[in-house]
mmCIF file with all atom_site columns, C-alpha atoms and ligand atoms in Angstrom:
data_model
loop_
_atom_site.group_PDB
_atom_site.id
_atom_site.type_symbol
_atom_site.label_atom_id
_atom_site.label_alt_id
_atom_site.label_comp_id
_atom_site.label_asym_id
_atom_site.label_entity_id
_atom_site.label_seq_id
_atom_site.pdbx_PDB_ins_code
_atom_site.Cartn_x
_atom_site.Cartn_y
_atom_site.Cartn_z
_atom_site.occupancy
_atom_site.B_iso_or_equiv
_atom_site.pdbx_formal_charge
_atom_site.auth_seq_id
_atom_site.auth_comp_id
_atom_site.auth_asym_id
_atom_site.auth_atom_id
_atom_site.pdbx_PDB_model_num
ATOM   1   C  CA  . UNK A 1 1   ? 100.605 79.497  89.907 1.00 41.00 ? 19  UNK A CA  1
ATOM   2   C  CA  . UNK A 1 2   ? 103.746 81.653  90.849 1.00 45.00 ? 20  UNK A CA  1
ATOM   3   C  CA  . UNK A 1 3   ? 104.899 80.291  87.449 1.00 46.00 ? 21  UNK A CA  1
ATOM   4   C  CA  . UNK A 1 4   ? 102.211 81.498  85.146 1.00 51.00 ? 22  UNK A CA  1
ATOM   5   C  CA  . UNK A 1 5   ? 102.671 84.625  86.351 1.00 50.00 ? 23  UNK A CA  1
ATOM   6   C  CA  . UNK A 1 6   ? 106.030 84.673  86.146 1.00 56.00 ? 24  UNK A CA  1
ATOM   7   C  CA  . UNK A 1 7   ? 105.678 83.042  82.509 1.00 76.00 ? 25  UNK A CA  1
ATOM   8   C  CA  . UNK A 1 8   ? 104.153 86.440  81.104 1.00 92.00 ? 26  UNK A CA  1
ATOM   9   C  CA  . UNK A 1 9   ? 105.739 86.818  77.747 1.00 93.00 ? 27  UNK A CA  1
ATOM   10  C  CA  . UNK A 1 10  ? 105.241 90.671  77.844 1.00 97.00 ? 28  UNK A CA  1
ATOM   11  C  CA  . UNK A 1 11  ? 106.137 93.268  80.737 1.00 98.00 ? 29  UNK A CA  1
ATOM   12  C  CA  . UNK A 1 12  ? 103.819 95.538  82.427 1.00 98.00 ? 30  UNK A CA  1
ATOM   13  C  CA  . UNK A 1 13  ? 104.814 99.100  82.956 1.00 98.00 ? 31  UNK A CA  1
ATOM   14  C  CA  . UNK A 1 14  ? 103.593 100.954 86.183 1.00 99.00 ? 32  UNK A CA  1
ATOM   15  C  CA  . UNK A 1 15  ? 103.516 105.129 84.905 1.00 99.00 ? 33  UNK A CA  1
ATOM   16  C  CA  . UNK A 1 16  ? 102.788 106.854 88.408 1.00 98.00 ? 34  UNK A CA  1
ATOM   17  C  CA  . UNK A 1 17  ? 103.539 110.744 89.245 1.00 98.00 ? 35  UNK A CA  1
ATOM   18  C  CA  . UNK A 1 18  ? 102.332 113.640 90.704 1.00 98.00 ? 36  UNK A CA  1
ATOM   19  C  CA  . UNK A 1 19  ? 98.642  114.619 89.173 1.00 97.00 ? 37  UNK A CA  1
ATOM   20  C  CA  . UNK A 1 20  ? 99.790  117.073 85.857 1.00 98.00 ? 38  UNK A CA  1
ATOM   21  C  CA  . UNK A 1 21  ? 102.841 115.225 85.465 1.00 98.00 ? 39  UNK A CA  1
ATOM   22  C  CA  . UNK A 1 22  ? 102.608 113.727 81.941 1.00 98.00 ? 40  UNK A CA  1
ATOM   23  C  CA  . UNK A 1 23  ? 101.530 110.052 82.576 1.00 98.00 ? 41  UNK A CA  1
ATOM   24  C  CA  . UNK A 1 24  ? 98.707  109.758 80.606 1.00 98.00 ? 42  UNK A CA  1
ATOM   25  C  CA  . UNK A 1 25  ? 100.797 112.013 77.176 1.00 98.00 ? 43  UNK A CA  1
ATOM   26  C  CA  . UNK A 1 26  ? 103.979 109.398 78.239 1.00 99.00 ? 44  UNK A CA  1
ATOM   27  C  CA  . UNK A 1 27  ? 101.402 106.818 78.500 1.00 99.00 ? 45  UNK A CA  1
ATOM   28  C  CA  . UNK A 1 28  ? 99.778  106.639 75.058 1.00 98.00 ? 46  UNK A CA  1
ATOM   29  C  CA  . UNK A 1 29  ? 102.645 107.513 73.213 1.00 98.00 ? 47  UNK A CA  1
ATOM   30  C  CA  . UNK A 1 30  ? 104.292 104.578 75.127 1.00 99.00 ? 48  UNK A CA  1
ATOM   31  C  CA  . UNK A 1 31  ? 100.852 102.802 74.415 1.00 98.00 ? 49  UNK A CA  1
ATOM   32  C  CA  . UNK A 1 32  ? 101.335 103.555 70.430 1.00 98.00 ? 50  UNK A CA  1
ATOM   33  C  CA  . UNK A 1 33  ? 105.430 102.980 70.471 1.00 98.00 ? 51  UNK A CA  1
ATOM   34  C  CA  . UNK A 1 34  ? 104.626 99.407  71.617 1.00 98.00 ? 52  UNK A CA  1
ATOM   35  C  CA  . UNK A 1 35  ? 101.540 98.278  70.692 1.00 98.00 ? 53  UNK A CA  1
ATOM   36  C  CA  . UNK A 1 36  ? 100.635 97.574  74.411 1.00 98.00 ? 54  UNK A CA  1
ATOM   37  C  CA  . UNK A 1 37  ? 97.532  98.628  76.295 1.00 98.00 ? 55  UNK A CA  1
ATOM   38  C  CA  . UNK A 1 38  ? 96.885  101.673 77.962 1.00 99.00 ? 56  UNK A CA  1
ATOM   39  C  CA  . UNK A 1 39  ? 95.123  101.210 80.989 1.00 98.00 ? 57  UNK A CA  1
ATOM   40  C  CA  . UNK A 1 40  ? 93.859  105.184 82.775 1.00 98.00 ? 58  UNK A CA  1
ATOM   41  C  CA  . UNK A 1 41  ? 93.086  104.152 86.052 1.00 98.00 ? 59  UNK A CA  1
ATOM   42  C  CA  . UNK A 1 42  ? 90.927  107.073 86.625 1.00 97.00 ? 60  UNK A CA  1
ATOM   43  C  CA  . UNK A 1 43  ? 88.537  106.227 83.383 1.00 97.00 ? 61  UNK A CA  1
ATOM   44  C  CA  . UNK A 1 44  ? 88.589  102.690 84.365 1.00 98.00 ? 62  UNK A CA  1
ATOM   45  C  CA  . UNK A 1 45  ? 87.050  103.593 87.816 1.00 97.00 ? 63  UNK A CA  1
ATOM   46  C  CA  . UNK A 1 46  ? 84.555  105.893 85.986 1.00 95.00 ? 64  UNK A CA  1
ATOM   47  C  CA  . UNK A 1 47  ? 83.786  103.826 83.436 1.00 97.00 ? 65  UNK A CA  1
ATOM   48  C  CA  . UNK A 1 48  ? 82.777  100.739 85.425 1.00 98.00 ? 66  UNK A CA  1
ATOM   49  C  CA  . UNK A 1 49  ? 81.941  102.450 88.858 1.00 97.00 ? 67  UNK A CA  1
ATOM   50  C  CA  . UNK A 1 50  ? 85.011  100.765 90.783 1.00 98.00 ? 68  UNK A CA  1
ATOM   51  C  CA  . UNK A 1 51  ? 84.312  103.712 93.445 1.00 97.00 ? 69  UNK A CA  1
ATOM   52  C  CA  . UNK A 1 52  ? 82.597  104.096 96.667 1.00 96.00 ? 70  UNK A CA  1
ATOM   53  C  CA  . UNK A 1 53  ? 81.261  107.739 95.522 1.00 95.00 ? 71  UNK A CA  1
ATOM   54  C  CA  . UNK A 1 54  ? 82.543  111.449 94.829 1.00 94.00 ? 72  UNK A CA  1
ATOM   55  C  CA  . UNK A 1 55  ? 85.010  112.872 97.837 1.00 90.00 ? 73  UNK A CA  1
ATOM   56  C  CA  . UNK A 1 56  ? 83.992  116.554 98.673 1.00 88.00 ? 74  UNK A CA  1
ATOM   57  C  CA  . UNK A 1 57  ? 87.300  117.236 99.969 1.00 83.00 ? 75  UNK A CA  1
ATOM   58  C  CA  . UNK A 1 58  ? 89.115  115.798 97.563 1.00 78.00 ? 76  UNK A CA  1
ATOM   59  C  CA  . UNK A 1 59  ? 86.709  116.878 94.258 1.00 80.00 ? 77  UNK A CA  1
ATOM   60  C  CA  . UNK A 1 60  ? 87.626  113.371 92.858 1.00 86.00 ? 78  UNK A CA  1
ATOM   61  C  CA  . UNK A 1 61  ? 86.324  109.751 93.105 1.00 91.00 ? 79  UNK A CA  1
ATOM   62  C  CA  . UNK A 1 62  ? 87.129  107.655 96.201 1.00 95.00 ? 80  UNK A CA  1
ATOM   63  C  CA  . UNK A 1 63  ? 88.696  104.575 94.456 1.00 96.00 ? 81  UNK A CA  1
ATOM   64  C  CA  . UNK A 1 64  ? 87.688  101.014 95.751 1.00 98.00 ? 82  UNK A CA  1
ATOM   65  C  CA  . UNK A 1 65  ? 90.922  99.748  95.006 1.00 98.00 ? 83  UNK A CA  1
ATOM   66  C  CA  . UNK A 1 66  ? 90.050  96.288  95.424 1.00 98.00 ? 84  UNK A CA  1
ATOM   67  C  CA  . UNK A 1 67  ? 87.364  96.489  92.457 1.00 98.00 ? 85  UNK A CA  1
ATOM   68  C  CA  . UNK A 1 68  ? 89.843  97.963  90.629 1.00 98.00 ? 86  UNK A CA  1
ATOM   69  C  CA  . UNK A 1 69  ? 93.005  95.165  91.565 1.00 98.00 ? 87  UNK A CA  1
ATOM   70  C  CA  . UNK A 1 70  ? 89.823  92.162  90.763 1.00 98.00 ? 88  UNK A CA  1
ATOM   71  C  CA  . UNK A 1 71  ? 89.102  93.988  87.160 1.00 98.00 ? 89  UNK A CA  1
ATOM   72  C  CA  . UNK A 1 72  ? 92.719  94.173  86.295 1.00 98.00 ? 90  UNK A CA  1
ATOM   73  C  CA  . UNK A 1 73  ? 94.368  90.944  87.349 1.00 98.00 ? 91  UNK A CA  1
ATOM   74  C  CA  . UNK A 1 74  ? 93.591  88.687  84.717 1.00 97.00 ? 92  UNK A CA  1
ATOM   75  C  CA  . UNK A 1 75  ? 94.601  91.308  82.204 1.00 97.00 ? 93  UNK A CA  1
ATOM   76  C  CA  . UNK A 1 76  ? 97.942  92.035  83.806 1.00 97.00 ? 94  UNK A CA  1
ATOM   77  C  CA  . UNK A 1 77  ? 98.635  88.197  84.098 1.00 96.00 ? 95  UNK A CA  1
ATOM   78  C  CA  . UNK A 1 78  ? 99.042  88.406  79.926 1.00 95.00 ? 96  UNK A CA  1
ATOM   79  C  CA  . UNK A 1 79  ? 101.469 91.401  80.411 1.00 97.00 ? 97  UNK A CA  1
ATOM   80  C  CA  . UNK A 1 80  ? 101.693 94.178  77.741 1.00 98.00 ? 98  UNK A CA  1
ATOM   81  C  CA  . UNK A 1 81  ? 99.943  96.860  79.806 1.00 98.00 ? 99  UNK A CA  1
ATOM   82  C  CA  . UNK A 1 82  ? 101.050 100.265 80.835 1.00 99.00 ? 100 UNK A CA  1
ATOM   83  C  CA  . UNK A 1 83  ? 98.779  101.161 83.898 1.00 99.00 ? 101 UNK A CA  1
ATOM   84  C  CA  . UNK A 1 84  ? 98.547  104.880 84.272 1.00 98.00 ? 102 UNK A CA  1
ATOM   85  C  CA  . UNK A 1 85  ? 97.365  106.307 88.389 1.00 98.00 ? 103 UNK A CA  1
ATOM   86  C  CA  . UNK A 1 86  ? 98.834  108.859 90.562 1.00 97.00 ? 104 UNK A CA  1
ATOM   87  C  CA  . UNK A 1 87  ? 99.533  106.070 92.832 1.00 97.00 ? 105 UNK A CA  1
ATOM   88  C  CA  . UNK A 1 88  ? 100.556 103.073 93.697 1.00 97.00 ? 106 UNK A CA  1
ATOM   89  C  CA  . UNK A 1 89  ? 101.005 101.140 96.856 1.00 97.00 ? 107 UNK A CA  1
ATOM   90  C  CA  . UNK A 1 90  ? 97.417  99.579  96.473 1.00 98.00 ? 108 UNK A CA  1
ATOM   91  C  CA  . UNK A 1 91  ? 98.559  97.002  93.028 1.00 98.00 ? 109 UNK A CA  1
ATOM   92  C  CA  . UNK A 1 92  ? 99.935  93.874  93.814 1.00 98.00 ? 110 UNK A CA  1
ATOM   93  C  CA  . UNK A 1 93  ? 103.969 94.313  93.448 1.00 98.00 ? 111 UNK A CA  1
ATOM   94  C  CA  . UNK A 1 94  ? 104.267 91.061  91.269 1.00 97.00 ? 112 UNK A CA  1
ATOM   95  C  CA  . UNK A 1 95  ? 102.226 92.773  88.293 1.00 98.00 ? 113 UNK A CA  1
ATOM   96  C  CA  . UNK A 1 96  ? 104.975 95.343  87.636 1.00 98.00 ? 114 UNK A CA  1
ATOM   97  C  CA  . UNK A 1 97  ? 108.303 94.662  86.076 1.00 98.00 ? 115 UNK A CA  1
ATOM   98  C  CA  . UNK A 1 98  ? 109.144 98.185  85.474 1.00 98.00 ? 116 UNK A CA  1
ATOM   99  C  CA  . UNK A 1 99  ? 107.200 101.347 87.938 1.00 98.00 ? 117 UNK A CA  1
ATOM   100 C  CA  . UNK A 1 100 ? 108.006 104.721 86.457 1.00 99.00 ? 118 UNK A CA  1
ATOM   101 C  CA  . UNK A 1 101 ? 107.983 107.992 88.296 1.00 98.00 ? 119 UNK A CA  1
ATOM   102 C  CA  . UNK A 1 102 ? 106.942 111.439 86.225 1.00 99.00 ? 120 UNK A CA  1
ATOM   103 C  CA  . UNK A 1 103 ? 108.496 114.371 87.919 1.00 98.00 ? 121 UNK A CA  1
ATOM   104 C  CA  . UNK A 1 104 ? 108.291 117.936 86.616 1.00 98.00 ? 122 UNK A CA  1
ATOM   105 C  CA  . UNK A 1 105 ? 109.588 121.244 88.491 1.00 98.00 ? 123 UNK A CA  1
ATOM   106 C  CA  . UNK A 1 106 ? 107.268 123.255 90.635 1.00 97.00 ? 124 UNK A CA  1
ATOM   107 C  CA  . UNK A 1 107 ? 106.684 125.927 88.754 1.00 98.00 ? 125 UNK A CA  1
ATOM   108 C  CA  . UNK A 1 108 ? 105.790 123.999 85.586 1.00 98.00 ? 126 UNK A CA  1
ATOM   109 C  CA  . UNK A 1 109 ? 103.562 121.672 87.111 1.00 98.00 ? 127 UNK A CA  1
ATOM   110 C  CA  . UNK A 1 110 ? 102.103 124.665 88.994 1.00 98.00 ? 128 UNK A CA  1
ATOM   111 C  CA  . UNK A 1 111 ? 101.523 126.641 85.168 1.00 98.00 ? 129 UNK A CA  1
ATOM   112 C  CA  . UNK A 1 112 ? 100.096 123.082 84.120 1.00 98.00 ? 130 UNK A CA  1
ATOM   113 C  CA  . UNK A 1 113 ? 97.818  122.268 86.871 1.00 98.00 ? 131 UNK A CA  1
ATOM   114 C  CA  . UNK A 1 114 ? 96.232  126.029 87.033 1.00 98.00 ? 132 UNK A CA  1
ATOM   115 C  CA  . UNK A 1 115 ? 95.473  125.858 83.051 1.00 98.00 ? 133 UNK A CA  1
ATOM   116 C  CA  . UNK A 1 116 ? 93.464  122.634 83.985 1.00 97.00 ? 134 UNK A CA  1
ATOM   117 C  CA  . UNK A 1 117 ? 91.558  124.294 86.307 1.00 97.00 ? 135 UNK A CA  1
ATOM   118 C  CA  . UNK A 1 118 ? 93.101  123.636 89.324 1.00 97.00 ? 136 UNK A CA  1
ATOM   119 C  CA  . UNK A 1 119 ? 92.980  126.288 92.244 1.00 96.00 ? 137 UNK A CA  1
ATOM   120 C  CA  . UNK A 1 120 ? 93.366  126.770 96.323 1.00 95.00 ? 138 UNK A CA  1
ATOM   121 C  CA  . UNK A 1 121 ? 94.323  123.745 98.098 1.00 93.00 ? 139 UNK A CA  1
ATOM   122 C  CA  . UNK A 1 122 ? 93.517  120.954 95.351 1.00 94.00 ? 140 UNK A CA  1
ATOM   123 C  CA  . UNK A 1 123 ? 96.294  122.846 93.542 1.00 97.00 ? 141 UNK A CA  1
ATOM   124 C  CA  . UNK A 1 124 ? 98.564  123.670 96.370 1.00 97.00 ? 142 UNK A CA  1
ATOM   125 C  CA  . UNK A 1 125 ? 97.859  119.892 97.646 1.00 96.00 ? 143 UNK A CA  1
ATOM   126 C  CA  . UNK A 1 126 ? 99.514  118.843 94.122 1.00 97.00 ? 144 UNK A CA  1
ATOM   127 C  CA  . UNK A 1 127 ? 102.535 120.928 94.363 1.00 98.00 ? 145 UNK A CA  1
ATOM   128 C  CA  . UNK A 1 128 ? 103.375 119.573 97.780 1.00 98.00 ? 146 UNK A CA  1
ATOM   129 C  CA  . UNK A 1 129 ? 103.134 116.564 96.431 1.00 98.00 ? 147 UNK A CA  1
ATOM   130 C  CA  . UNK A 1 130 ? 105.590 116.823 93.808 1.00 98.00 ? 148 UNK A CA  1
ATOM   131 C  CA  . UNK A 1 131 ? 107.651 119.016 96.371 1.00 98.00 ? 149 UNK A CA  1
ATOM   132 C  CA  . UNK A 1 132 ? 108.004 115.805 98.795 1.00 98.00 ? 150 UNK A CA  1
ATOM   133 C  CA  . UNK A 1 133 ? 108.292 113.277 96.275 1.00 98.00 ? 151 UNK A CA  1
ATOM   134 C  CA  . UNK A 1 134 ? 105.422 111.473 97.452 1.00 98.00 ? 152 UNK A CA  1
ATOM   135 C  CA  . UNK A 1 135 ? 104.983 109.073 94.943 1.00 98.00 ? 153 UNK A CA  1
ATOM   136 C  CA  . UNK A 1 136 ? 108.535 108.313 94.065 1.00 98.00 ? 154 UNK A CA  1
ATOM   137 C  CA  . UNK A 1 137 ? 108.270 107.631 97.694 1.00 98.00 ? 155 UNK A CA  1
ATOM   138 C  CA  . UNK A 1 138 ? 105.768 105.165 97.466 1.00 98.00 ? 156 UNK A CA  1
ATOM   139 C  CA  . UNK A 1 139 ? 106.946 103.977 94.997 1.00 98.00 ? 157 UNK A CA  1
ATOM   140 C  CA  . UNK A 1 140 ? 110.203 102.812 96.662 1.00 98.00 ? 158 UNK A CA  1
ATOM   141 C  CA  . UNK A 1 141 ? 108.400 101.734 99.357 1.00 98.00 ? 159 UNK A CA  1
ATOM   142 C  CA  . UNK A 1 142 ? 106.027 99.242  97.606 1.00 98.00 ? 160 UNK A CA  1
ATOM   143 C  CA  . UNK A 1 143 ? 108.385 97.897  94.795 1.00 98.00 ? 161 UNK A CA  1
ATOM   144 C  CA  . UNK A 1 144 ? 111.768 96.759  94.597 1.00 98.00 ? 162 UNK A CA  1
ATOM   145 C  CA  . UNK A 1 145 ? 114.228 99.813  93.961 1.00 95.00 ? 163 UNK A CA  1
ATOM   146 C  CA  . UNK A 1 146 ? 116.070 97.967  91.240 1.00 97.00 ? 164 UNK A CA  1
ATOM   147 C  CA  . UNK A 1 147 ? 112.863 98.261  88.628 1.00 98.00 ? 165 UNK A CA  1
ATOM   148 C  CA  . UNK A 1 148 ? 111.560 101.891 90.040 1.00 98.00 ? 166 UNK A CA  1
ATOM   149 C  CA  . UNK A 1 149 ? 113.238 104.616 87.689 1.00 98.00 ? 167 UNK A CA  1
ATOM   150 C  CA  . UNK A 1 150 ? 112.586 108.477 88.064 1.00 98.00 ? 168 UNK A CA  1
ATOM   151 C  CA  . UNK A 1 151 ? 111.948 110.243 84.603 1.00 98.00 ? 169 UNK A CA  1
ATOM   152 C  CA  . UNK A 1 152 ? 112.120 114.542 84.297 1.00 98.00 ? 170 UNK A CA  1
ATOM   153 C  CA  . UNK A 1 153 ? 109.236 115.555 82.502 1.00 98.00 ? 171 UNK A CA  1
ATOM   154 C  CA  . UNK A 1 154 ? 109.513 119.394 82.050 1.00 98.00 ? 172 UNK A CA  1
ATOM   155 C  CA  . UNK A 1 155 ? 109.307 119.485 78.293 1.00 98.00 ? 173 UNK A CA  1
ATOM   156 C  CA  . UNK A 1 156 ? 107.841 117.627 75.432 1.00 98.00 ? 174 UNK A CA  1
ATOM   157 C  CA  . UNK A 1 157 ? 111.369 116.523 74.238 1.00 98.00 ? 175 UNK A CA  1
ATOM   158 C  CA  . UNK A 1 158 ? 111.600 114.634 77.964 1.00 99.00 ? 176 UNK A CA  1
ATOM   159 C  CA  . UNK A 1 159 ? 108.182 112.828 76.740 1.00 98.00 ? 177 UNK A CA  1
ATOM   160 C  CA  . UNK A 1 160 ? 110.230 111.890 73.269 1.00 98.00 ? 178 UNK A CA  1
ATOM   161 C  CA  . UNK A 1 161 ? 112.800 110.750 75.590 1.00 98.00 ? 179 UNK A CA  1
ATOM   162 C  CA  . UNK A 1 162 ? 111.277 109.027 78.162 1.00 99.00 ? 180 UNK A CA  1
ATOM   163 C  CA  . UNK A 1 163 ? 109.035 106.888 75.176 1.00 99.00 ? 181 UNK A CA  1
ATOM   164 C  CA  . UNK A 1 164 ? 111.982 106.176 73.436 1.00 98.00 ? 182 UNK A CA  1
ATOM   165 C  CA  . UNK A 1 165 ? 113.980 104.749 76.416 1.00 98.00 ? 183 UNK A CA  1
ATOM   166 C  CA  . UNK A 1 166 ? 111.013 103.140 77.573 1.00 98.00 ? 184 UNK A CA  1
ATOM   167 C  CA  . UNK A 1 167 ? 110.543 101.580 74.132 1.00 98.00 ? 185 UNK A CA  1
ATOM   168 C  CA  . UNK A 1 168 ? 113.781 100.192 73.931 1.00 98.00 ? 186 UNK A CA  1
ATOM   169 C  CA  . UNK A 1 169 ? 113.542 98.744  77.626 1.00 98.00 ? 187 UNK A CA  1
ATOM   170 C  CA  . UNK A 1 170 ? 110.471 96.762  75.978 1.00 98.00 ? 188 UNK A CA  1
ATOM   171 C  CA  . UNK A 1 171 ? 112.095 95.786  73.128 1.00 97.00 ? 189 UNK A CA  1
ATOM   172 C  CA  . UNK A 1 172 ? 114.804 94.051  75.013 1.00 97.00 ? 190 UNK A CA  1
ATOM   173 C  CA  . UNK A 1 173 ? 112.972 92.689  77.961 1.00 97.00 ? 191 UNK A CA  1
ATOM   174 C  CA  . UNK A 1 174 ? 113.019 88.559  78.563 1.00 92.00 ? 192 UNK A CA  1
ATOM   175 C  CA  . UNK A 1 175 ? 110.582 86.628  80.307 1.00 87.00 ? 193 UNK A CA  1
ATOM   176 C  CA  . UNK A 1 176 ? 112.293 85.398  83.436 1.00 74.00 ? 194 UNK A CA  1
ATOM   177 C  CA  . UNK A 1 177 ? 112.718 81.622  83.138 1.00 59.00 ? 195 UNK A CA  1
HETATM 178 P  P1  . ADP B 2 .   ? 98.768  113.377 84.057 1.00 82.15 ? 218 ADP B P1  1
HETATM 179 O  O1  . ADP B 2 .   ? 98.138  112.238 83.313 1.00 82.15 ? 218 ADP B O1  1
HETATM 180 O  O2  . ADP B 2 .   ? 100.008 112.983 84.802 1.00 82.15 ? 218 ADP B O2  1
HETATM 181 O  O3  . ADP B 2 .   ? 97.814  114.113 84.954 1.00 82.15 ? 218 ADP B O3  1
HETATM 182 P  P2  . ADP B 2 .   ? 98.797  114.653 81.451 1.00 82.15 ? 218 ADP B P2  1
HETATM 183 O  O4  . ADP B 2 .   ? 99.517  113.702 80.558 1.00 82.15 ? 218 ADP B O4  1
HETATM 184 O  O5  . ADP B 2 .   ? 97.313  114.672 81.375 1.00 82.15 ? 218 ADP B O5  1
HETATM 185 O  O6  . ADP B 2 .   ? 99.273  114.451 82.966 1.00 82.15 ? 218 ADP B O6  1
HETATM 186 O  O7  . ADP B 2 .   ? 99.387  116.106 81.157 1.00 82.15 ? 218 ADP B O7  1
HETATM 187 C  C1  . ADP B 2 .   ? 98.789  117.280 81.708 1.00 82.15 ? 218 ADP B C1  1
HETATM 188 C  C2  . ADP B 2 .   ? 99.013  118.446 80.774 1.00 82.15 ? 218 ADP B C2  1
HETATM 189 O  O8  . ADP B 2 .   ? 100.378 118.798 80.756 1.00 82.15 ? 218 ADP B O8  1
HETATM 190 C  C3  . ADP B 2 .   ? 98.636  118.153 79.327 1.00 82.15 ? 218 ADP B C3  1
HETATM 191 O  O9  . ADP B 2 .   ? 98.101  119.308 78.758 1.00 82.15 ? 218 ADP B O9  1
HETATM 192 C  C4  . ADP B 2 .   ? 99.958  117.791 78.692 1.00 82.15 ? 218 ADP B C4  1
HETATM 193 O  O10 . ADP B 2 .   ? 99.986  118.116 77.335 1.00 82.15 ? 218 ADP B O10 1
HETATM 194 C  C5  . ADP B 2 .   ? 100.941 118.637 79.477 1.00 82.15 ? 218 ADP B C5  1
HETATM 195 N  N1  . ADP B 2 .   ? 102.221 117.943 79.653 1.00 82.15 ? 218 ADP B N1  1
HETATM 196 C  C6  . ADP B 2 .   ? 102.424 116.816 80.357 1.00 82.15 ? 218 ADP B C6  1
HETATM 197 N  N2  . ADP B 2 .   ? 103.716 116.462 80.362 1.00 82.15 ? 218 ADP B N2  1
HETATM 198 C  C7  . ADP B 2 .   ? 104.355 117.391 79.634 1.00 82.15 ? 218 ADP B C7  1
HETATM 199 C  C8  . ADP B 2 .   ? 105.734 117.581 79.261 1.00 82.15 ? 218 ADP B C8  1
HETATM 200 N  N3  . ADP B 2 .   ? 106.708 116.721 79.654 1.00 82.15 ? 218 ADP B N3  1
HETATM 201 N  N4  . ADP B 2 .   ? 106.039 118.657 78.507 1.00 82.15 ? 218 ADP B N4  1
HETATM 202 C  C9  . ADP B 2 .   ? 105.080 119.508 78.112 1.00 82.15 ? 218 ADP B C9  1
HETATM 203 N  N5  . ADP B 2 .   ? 103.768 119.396 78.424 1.00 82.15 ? 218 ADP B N5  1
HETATM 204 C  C10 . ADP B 2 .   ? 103.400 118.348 79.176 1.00 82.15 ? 218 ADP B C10 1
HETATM 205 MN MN1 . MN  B 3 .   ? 96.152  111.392 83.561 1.00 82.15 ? 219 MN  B MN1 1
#
């Protein structure tokens, strides 16, 4: 069992970060580099109700993340998916062979995630976020260091970048034997 998993013939890329951050931009241009499949967690839970209803507090959808970890695995098991969530501590560490942390500087995120319509403490929430490193955090904590890399995403030539590198890191990647 541990070997067909192991035996995937592509990698899976893990593109966390900070809400605002540029996953889902690094994410489909990844997606179109590559040829692999972009998976938005958010749509996915919308799409197919893998929630347990709207969070006031929040103003977003309280994830079930075990209907969301069933409806992936047998996807991620044939690799070539770049899954896209401002989190991560919740997927199993053996889908991910590469977990990629978006950061931006405060101020830019904080331009970005007012023109989306973000105010009070949904946006100030976000900034403190980035501000603590939150998800790089959790990001260390829930997958070996060696595959997490953190990628600056200020500008669109960082995007250009960061696909291009990523690319490349595809393009040379062996299955494990
Ligand atoms: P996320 O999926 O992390 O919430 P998005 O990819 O939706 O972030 O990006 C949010 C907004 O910020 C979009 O309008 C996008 O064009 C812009 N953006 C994201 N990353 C960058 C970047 N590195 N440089 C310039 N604009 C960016
Ligand atoms: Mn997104």
């Amino acid at each position: 069992q541990n070997g067909s998993i192991r035996g995937r013939r592509q990698p899976n890329i893990l593109v966390t970060g900070t809400p605002g951050t540029g996953k889902t931009t690094t994410s489909s241009s990844l997606a179109e580099a590559t040829q692999f499949r972009h998976i938005c967690v958010g749509d996915l839970v919308k799409e197919k109700n893998l929630h347990d209803g709207w969070d006031i507090e929040f103003e977003c959808y309280l994830i079930n993340e075990d209907l969301v970890c069933d409806e992936l695995e047998d996807l991620m098991e044939g690799g070539g998916n770049i899954v896209d969530y401002h989190g991560c501590d919740f997927f199993p560490e053996r889908w991910f062979d590469r977990v990629v942390v978006l950061q931006t500087d405060n101020s830019v995120l904080y331009d970005r995630l007012s023109r989306r319509g973000y105010t009070g403490s949904k946006l100030t929430n976000n900034i403190e976020c980035e501000i603590f490193q939150v998800l790089l955090q959790e990001a260390k904590e829930s997958y070996p260091e060696d595959i997490v890399v953190a990628l600056k995403s200020d500008t669109i030539e960082d995007i250009t970048k960061n696909v291009e590198s990523l690319t490349d890191w595809v393009r040379s990647w062996h299955p494990a034997s």
